[in-house]
Short mmCIF file of C-alpha atoms in Angstrom, two decimals:
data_model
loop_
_atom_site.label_atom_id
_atom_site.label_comp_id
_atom_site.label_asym_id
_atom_site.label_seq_id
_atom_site.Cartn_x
_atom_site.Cartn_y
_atom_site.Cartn_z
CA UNK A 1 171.67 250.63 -1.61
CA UNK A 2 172.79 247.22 -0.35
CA UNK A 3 169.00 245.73 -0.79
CA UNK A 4 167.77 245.86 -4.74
CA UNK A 5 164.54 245.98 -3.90
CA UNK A 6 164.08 248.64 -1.85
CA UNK A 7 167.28 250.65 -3.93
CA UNK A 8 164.41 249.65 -6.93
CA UNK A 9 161.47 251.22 -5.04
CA UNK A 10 163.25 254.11 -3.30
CA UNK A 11 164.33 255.37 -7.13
CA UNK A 12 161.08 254.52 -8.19
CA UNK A 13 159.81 257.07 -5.98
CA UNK A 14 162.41 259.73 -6.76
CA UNK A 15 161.53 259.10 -10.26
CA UNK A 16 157.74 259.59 -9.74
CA UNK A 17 157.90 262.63 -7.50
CA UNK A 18 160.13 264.88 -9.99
CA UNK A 19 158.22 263.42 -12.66
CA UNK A 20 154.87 264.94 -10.92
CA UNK A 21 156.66 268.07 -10.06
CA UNK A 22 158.11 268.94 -12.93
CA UNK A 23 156.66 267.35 -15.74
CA UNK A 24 159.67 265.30 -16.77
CA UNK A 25 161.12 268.35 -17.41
CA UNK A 26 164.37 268.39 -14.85
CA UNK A 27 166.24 264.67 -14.40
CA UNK A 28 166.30 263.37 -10.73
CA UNK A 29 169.67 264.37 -9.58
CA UNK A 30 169.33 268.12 -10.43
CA UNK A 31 166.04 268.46 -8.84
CA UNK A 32 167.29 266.74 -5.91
CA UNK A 33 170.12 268.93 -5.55
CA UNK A 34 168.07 272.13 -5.55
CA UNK A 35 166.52 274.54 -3.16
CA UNK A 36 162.87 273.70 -1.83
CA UNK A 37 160.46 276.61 -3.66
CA UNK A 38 158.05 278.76 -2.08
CA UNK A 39 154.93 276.59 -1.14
CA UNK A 40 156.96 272.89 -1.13
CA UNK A 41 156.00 270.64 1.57
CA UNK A 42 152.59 272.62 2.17
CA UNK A 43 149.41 270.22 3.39
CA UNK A 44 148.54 268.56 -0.24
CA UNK A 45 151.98 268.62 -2.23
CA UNK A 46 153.64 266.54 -3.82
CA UNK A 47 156.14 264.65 -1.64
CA UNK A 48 157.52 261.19 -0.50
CA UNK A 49 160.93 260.27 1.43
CA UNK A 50 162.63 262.21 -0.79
CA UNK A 51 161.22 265.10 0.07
CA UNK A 52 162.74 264.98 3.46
CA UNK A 53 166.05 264.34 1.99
CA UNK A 54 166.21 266.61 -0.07
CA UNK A 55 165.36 269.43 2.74
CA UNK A 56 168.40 267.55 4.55
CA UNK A 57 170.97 268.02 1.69
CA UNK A 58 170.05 271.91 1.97
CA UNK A 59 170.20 272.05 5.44
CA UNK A 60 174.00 270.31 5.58
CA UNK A 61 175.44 272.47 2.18
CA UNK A 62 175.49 268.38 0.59
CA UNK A 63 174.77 266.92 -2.84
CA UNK A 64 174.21 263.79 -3.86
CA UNK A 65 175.40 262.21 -7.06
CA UNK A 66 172.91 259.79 -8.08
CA UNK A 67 175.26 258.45 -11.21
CA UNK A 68 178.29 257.35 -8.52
CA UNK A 69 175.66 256.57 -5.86
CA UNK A 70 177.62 259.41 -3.55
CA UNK A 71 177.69 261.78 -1.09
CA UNK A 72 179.22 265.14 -1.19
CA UNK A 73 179.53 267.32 1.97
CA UNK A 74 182.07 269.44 3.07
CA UNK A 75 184.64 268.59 -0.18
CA UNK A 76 184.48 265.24 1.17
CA UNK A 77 183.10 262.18 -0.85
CA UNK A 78 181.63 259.22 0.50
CA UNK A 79 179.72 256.00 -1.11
CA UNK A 80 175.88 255.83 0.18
CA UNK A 81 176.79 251.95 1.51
CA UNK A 82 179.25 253.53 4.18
CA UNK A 83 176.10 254.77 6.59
CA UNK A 84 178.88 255.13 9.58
CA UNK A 85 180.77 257.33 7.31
CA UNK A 86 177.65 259.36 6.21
CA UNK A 87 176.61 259.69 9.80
CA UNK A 88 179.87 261.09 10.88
CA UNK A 89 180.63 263.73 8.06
CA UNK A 90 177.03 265.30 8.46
CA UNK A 91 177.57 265.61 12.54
CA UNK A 92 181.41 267.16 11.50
CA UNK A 93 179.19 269.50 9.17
CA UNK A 94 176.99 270.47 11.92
CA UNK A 95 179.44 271.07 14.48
CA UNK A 96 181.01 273.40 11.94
CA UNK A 97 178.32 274.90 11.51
CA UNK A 98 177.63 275.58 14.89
CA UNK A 99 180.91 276.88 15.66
CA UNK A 100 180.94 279.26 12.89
CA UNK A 101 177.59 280.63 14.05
CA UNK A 102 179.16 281.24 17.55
CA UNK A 103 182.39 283.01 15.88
CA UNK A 104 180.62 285.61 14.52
CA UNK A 105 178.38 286.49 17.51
CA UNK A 106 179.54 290.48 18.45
CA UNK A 107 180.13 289.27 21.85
CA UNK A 108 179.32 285.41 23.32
CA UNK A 109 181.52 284.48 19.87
CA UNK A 110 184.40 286.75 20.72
CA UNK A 111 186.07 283.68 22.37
CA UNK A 112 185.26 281.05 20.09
CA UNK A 113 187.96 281.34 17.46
CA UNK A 114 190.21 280.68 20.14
CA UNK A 115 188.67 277.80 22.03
CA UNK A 116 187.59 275.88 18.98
CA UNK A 117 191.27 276.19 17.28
CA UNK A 118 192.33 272.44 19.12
CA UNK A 119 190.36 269.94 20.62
CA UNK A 120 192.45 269.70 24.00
CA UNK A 121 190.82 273.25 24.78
CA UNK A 122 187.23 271.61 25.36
CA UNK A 123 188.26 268.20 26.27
CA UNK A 124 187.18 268.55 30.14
CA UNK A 125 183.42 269.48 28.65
CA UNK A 126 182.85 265.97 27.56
CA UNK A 127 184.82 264.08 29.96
CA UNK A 128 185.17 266.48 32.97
CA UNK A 129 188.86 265.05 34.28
CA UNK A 130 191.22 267.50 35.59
CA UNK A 131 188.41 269.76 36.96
CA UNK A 132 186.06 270.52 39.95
CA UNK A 133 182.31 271.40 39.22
CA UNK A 134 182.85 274.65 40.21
CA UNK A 135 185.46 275.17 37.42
CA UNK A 136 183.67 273.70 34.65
CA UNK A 137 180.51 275.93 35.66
CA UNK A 138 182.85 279.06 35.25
CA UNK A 139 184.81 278.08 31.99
CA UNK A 140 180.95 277.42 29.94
CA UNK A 141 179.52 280.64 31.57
CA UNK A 142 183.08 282.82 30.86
CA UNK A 143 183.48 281.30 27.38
CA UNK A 144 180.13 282.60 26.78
CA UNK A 145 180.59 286.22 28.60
CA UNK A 146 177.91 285.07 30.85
CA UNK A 147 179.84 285.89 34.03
CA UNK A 148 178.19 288.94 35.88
CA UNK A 149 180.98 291.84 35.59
CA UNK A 150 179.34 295.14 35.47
CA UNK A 151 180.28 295.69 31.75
CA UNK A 152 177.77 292.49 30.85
CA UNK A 153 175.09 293.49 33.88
CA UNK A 154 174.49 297.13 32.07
CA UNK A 155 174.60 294.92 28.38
CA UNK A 156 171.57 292.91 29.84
CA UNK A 157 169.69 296.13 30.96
CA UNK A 158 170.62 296.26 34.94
CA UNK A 159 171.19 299.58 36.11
CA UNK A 160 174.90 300.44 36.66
CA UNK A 161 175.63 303.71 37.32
CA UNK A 162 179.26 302.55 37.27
CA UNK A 163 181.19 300.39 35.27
CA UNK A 164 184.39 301.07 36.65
CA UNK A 165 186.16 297.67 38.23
CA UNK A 166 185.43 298.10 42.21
CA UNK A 167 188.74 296.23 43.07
CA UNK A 168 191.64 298.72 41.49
CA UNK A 169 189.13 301.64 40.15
CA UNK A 170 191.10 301.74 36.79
CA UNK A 171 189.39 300.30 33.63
CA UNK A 172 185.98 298.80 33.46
CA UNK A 173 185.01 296.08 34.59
CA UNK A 174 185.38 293.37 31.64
CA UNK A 175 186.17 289.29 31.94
CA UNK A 176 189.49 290.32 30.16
CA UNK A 177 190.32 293.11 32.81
CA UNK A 178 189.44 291.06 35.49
CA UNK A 179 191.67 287.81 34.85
CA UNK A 180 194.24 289.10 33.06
CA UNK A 181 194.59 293.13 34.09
CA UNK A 182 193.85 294.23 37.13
CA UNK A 183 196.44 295.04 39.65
CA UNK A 184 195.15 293.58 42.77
CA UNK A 185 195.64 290.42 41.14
CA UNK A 186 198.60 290.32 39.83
CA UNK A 187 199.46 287.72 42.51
CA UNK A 188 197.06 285.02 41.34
CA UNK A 189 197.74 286.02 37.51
CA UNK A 190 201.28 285.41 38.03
CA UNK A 191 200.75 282.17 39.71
CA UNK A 192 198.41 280.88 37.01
CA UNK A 193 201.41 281.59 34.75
CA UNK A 194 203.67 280.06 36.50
CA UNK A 195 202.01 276.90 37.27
CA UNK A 196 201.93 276.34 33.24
CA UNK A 197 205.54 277.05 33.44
CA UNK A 198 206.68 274.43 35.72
CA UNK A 199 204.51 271.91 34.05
CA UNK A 200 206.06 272.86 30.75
CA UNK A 201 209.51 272.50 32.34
CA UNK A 202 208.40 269.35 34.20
CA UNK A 203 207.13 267.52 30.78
CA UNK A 204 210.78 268.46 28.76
CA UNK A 205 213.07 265.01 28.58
CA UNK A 206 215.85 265.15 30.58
CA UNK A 207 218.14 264.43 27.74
CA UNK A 208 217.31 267.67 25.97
CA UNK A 209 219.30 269.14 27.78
CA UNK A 210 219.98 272.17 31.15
CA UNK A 211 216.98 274.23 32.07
CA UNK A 212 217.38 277.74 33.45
CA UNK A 213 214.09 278.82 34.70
CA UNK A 214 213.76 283.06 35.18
CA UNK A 215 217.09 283.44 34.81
CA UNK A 216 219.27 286.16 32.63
CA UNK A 217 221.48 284.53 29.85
CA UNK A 218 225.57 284.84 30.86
CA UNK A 219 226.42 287.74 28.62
CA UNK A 220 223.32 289.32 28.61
CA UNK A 221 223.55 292.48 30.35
CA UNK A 222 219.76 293.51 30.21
CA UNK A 223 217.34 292.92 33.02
CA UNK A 224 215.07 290.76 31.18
CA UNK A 225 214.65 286.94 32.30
CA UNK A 226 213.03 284.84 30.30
CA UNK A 227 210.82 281.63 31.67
CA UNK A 228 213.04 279.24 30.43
CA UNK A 229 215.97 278.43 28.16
CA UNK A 230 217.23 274.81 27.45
CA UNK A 231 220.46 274.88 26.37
CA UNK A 232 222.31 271.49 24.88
CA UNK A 233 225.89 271.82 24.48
CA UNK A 234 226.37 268.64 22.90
CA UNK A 235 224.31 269.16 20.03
CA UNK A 236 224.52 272.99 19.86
CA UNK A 237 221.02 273.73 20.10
CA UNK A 238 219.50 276.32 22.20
CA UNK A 239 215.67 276.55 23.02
CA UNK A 240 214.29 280.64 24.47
CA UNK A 241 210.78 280.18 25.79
CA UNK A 242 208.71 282.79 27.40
CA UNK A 243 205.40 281.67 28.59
CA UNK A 244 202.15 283.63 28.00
CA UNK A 245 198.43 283.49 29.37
CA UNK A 246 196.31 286.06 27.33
CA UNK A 247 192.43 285.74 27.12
CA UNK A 248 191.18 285.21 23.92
CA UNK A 249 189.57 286.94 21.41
CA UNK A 250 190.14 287.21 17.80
CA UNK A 251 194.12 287.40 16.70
CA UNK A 252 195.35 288.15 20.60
CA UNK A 253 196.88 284.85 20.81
CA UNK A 254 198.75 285.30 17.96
CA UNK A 255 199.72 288.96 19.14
CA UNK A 256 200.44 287.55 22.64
CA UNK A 257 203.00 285.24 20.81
CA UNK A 258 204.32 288.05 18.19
CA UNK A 259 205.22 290.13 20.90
CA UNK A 260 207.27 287.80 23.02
CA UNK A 261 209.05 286.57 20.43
CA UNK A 262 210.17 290.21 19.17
CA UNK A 263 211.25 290.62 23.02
CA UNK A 264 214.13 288.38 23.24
CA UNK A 265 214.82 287.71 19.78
CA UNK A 266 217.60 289.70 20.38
CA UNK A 267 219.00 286.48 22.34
CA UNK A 268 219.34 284.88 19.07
CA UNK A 269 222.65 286.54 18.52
CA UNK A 270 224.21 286.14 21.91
CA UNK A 271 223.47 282.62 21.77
CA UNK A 272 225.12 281.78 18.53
CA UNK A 273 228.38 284.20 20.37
CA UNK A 274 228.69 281.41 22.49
CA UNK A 275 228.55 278.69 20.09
CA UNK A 276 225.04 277.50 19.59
CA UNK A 277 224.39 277.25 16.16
CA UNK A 278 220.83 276.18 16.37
CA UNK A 279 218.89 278.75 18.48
CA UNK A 280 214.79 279.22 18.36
CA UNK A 281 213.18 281.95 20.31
CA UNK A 282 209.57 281.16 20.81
CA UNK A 283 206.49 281.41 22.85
CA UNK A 284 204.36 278.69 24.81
CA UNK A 285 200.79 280.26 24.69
CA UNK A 286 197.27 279.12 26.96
CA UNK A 287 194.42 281.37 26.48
CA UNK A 288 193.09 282.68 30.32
CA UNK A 289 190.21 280.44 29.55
CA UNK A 290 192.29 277.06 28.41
CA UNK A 291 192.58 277.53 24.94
CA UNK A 292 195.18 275.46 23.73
CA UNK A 293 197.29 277.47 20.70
CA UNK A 294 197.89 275.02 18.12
CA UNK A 295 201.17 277.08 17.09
CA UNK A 296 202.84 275.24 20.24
CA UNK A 297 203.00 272.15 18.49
CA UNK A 298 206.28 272.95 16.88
CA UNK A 299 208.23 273.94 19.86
CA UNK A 300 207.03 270.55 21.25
CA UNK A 301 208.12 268.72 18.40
CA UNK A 302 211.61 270.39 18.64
CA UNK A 303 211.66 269.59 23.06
CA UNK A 304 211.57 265.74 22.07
CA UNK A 305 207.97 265.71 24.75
CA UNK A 306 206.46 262.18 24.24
CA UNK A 307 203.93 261.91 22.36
CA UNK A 308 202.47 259.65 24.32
CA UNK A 309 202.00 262.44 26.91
CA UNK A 310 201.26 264.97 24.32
CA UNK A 311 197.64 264.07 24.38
CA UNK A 312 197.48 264.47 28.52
CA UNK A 313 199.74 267.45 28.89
CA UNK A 314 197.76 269.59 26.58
CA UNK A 315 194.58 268.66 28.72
CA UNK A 316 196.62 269.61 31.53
CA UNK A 317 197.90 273.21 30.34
CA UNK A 318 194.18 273.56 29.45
CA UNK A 319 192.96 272.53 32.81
CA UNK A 320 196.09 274.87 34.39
CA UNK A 321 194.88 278.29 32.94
CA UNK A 322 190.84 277.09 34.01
CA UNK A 323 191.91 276.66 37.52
CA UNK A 324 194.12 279.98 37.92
CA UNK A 325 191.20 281.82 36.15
CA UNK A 326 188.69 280.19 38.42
CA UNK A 327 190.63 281.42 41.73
CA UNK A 328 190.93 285.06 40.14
CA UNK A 329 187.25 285.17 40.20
CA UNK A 330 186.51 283.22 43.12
CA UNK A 331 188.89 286.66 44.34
CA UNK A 332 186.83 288.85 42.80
CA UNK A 333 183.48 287.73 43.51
CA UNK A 334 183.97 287.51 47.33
CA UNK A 335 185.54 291.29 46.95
#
């Protein structure tokens, strides 16, 4: 659009092409905006550039609005001079796209509505810090339910004649049972857990107050302990966190965090006994496969964590729950 003559020609040949197709019948921006019919772009038809752009606006759910000399993609609106811009909002459409096709596969999308929630959950796949080979080899194939547990060996037609889990004989044996369920390794699943933990504790300012890590509240005559509670007397506030590593699939994040909250919320009114008059119970959630919940954001917000570090420690907490899931099947498949 920025050189007349060829914005002259290129309209030209718009002009001449619906012109030929339809008689003069149907003005340029409404045929351009349409759906190919049966039998367009066959040997002999009639076609120019255009042709190929319009297959492109089809293919990316855009419009064009020849009047305003525009773009329309996505409820987004963007001038044709701005070629960067264009560029960008069609890949953004793609990668939607994509990710939406992936969501509702019956099983490789299972754990994509997770994963794709916040950017810091697939950082490591473009820059691969924080993480060995080995780990980033296991996150793409367990993301995808690619990992050979009996459950996916029988789905891809080997012969199983049991799909029990060998190591505790209990459930089958699924991705989910085996990093986040079975007995055997409890050890490694509560080290994964609590390796988030003390980087969670480790990234609070020091000004926000004390930390008691797995300890009962004074007053609280229940056994439960929960991962950590930040108390500041000065301003009254106090902070109930329980950490959580689910796996993911569709809403168990969110379920994950539900039910820890409902667990101590009964905290809340203990708390304000003593004399802290702003008290939040919530939940600090990592998938078992490093999806990052975006729901933590507000509890990080309200612990004062830089947000200069925000960026890294989310990478981090990503990277954690990778590397504890990689050692509970590194476990497994040497059983």
């Amino acid at each position: 659009d920025e050189d007349p003559v060829v914005s002259t020609v290129a309209r030209g040949l718009l002009e001449e092409v619906t012109r030929k197709r339809t008689g003069g019948l149907i003005e340029i921006g409404k045929l351009l905006n349409s759906p190919p019919a049966p039998g367009e772009g066959r040997k002999a038809d009639i076609k120019s550039l255009w042709s190929a752009v319009r297959k492109s606006l089809q293919r990316f759910s855009a419009t064009i609005d020849i009047q305003h000399k525009t773009l329309i993609c996505g409820g987004k609106v963007v001038g044709w001079g701005k070629r960067r811009d264009i560029s960008k909002l069609l890949r953004a459409q793609r990668h939607k796209e994509y990710i939406n096709q992936l969501k509702t596969s019956p099983d490789q999308g299972r754990t994509f509505s997770c994963v794709s929630a916040h950017p810091a959950s697939n950082s490591f796949i473009r820059s691969g810090r924080y993480i060995s080979f080995g780990e980033y080899r296991f996150a793409i194939k367990a993301r995808l339910n690619l990992l050979p547990t009996k459950t996916v060996l029988r789905r891809c037609g080997k012969t199983v004649a049991n799909v029990s889990c060998p190591v505790c004989n209990m459930e089958q044996e699924t991705l989910a049972h085996v990093l986040n369920h079975c007995g055997p390794n409890e050890g490694l699943i509560r080290a994964r857990h609590n390796a988030i933990l003390h980087r969670l504790s480790k990234a609070i300012p020091t000004g926000q107050g004390r930390q008691f890590l797995e300890q009962s509240i004074p007053g609280d005559n229940s056994a439960l302990k929960p991962d950590l509670v930040v108390l500041d007397e000065l301003s009254h506030r106090a902070t109930v966190i329980d950490v959580s590593v689910p796996f993911e699939g569709e809403g168990l994040l969110e379920e994950s965090r539900r039910a820890k909250v409902a667990k101590y919320s009964y905290l809340e009114g203990i708390l304000q006994a003593k004399g802290y008059t702003d008290v939040v119970i919530d939940a600090f959630i990592v998938g078992s496969l490093g999806s990052w919940d975006p729901l933590n954001e507000p509890l990080l917000r309200r612990l004062r964590i830089s947000e200069r570090y925000l960026r890294t420690f989310r990478r981090l907490c990503s990277w954690q729950a990778i590397h504890g899931s990689y050692a509970i099947w590194e476990k497994k498949r040497q059983h």
